[in-house]
mmCIF file with all atom_site columns, C-alpha atoms in Angstrom:
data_model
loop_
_atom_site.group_PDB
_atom_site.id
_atom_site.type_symbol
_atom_site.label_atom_id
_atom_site.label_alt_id
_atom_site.label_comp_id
_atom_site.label_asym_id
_atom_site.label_entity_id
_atom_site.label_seq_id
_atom_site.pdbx_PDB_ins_code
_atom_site.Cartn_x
_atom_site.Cartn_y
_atom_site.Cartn_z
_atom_site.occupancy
_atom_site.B_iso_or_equiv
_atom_site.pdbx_formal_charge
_atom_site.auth_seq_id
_atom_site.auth_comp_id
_atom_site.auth_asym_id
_atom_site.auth_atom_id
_atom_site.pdbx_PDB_model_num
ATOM 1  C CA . UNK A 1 1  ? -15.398 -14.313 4.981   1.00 0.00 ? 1  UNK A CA 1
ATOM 2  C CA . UNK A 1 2  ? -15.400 -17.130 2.420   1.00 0.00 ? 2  UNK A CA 1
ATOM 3  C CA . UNK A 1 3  ? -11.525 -17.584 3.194   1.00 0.00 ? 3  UNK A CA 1
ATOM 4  C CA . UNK A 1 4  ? -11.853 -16.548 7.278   1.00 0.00 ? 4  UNK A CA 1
ATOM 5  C CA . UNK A 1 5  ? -10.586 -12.959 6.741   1.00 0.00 ? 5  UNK A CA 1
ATOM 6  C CA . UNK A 1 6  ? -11.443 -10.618 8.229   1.00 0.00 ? 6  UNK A CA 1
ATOM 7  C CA . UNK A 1 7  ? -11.998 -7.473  6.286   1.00 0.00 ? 7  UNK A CA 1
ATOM 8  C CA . UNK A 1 8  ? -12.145 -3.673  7.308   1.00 0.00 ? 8  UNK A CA 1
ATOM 9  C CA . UNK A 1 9  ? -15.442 -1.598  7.695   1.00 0.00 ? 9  UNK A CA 1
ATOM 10 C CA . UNK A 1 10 ? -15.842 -0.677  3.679   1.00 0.00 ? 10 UNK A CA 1
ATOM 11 C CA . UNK A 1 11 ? -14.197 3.143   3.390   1.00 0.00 ? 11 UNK A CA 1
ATOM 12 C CA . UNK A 1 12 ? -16.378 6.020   4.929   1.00 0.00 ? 12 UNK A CA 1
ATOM 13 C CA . UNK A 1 13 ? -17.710 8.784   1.997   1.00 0.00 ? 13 UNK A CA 1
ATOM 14 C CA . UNK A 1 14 ? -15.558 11.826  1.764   1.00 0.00 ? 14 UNK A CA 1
ATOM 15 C CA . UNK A 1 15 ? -17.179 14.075  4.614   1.00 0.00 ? 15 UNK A CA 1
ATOM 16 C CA . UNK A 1 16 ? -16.901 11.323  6.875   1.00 0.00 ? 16 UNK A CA 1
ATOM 17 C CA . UNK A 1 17 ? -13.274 10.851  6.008   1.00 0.00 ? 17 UNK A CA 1
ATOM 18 C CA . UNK A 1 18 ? -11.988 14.676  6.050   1.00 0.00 ? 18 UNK A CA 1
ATOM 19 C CA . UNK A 1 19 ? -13.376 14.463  9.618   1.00 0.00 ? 19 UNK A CA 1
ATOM 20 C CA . UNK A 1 20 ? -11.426 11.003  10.772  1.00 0.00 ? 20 UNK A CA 1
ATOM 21 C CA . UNK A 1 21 ? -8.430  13.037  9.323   1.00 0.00 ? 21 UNK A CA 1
ATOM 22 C CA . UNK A 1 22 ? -8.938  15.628  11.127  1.00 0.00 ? 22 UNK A CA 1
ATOM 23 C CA . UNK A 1 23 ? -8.805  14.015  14.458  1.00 0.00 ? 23 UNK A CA 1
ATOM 24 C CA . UNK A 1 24 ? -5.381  13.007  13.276  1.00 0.00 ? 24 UNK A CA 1
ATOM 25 C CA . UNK A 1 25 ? -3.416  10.696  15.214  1.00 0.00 ? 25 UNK A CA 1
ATOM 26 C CA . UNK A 1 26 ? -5.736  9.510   17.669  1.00 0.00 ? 26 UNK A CA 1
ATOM 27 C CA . UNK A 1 27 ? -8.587  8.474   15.652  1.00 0.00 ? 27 UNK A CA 1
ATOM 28 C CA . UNK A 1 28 ? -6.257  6.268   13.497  1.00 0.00 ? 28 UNK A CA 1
ATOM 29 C CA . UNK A 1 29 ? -4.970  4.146   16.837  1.00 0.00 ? 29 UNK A CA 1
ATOM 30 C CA . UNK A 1 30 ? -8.346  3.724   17.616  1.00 0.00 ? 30 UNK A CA 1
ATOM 31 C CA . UNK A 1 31 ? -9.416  1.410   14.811  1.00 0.00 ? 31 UNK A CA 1
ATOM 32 C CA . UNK A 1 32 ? -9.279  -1.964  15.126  1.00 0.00 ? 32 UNK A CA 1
ATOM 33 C CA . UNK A 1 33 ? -6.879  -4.216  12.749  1.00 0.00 ? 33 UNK A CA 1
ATOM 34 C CA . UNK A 1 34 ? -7.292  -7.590  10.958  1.00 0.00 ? 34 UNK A CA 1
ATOM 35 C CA . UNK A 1 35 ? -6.314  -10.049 13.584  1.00 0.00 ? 35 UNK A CA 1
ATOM 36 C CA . UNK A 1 36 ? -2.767  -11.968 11.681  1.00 0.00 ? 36 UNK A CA 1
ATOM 37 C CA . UNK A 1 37 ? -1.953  -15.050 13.710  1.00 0.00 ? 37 UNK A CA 1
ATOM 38 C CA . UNK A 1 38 ? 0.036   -17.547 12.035  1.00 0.00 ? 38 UNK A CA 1
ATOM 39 C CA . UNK A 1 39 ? -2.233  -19.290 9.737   1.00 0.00 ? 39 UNK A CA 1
ATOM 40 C CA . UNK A 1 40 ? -3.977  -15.956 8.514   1.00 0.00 ? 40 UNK A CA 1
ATOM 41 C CA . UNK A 1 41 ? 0.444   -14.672 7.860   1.00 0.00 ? 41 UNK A CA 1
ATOM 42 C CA . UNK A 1 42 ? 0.571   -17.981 5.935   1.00 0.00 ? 42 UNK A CA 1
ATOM 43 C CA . UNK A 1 43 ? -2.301  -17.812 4.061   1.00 0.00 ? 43 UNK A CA 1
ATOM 44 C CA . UNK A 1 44 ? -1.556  -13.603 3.084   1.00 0.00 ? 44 UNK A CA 1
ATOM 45 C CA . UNK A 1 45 ? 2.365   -14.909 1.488   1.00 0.00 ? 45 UNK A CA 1
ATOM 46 C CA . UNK A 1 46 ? 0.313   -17.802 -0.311  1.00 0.00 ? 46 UNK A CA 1
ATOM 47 C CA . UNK A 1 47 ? -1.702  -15.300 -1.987  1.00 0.00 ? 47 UNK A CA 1
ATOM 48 C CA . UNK A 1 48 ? 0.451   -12.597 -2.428  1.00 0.00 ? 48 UNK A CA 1
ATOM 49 C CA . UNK A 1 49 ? 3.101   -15.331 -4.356  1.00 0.00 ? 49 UNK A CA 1
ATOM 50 C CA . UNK A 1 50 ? 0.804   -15.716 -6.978  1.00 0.00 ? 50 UNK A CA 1
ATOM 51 C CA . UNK A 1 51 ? 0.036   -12.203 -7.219  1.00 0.00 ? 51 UNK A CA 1
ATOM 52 C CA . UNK A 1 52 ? 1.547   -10.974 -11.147 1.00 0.00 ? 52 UNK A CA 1
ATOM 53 C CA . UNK A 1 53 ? 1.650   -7.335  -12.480 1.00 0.00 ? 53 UNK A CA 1
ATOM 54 C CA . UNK A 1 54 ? 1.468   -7.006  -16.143 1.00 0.00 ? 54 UNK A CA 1
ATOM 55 C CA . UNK A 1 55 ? 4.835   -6.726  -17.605 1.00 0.00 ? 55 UNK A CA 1
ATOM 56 C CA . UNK A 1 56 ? 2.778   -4.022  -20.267 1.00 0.00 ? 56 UNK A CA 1
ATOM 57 C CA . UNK A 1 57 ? 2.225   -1.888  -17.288 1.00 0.00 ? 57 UNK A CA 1
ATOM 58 C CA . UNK A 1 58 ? 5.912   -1.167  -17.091 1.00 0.00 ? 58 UNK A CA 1
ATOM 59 C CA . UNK A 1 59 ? 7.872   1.496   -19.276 1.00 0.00 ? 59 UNK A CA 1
ATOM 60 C CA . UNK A 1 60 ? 11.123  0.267   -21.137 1.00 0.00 ? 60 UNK A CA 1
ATOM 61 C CA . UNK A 1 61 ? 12.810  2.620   -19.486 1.00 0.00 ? 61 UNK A CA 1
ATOM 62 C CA . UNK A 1 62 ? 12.549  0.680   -16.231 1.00 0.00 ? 62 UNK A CA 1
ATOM 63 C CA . UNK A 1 63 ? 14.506  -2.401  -16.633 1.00 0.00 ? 63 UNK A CA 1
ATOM 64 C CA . UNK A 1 64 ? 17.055  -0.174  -18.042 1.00 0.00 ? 64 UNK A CA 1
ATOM 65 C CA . UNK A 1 65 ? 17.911  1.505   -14.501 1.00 0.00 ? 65 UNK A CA 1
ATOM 66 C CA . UNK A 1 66 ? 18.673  0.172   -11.342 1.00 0.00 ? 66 UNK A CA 1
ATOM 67 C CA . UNK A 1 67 ? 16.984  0.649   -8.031  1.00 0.00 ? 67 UNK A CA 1
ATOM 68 C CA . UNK A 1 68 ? 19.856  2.997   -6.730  1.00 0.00 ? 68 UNK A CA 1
ATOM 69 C CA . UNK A 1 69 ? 19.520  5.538   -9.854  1.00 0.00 ? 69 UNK A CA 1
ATOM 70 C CA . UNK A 1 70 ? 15.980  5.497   -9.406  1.00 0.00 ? 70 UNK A CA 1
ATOM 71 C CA . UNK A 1 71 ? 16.076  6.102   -6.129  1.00 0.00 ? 71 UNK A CA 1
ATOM 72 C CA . UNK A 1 72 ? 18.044  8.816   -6.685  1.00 0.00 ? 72 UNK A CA 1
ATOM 73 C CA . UNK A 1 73 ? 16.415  9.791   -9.257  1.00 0.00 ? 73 UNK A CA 1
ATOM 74 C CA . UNK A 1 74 ? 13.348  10.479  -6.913  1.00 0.00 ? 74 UNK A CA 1
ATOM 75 C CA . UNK A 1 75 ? 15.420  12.216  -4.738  1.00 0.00 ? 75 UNK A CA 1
ATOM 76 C CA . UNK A 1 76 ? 16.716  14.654  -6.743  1.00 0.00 ? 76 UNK A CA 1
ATOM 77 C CA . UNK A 1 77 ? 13.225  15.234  -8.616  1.00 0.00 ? 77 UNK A CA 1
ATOM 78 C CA . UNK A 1 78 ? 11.746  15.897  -4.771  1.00 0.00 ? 78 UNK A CA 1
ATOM 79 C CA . UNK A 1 79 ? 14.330  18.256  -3.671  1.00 0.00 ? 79 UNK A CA 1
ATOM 80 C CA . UNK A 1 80 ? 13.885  20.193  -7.444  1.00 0.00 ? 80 UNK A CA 1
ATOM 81 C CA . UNK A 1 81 ? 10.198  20.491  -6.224  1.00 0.00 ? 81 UNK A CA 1
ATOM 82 C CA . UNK A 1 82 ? 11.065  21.363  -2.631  1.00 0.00 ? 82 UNK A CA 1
ATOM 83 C CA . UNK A 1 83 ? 13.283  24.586  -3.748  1.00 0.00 ? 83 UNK A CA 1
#
């Protein structure tokens, strides 16, 4: 509120939340969303600019492939799983 967000209801517990999913669909359209005009857009890139992920968090391996082999990399790994 500090910043004028507005935040989401804080997660339901687990009962509560196999039931929501349950209702599928529906329930989901139901909710209401964080209002983004303009200024609130602006204010989430601002943020999110300064946002930095550890570089120890990330394998060597990774900056040794490109998106496209790990892409299809993925791919191949789900369609392994799917057969």
């Amino acid at each position: 509120q500090m910043l004028r967000l507005h935040l989401p209801d804080p997660p339901v517990d687990s009962e509560e939340e196999e039931e929501a999913a349950e209702e599928g669909a529906a329930a989901q359209s139901s909710r209401s969303s964080i209002p983004m005009d303009a200024e609130h857009v602006e204010l989430v890139k601002r943020t999110m600019a300064g946002v930095k992920l550890p570089s120890l968090g990330i394998p060597a391996w990774a900056s040794q492939i490109s998106e496209d082999q790990w892409k299809d990399m993925v791919q191949r790994t789900l369609q392994a799983r799917q057969s």
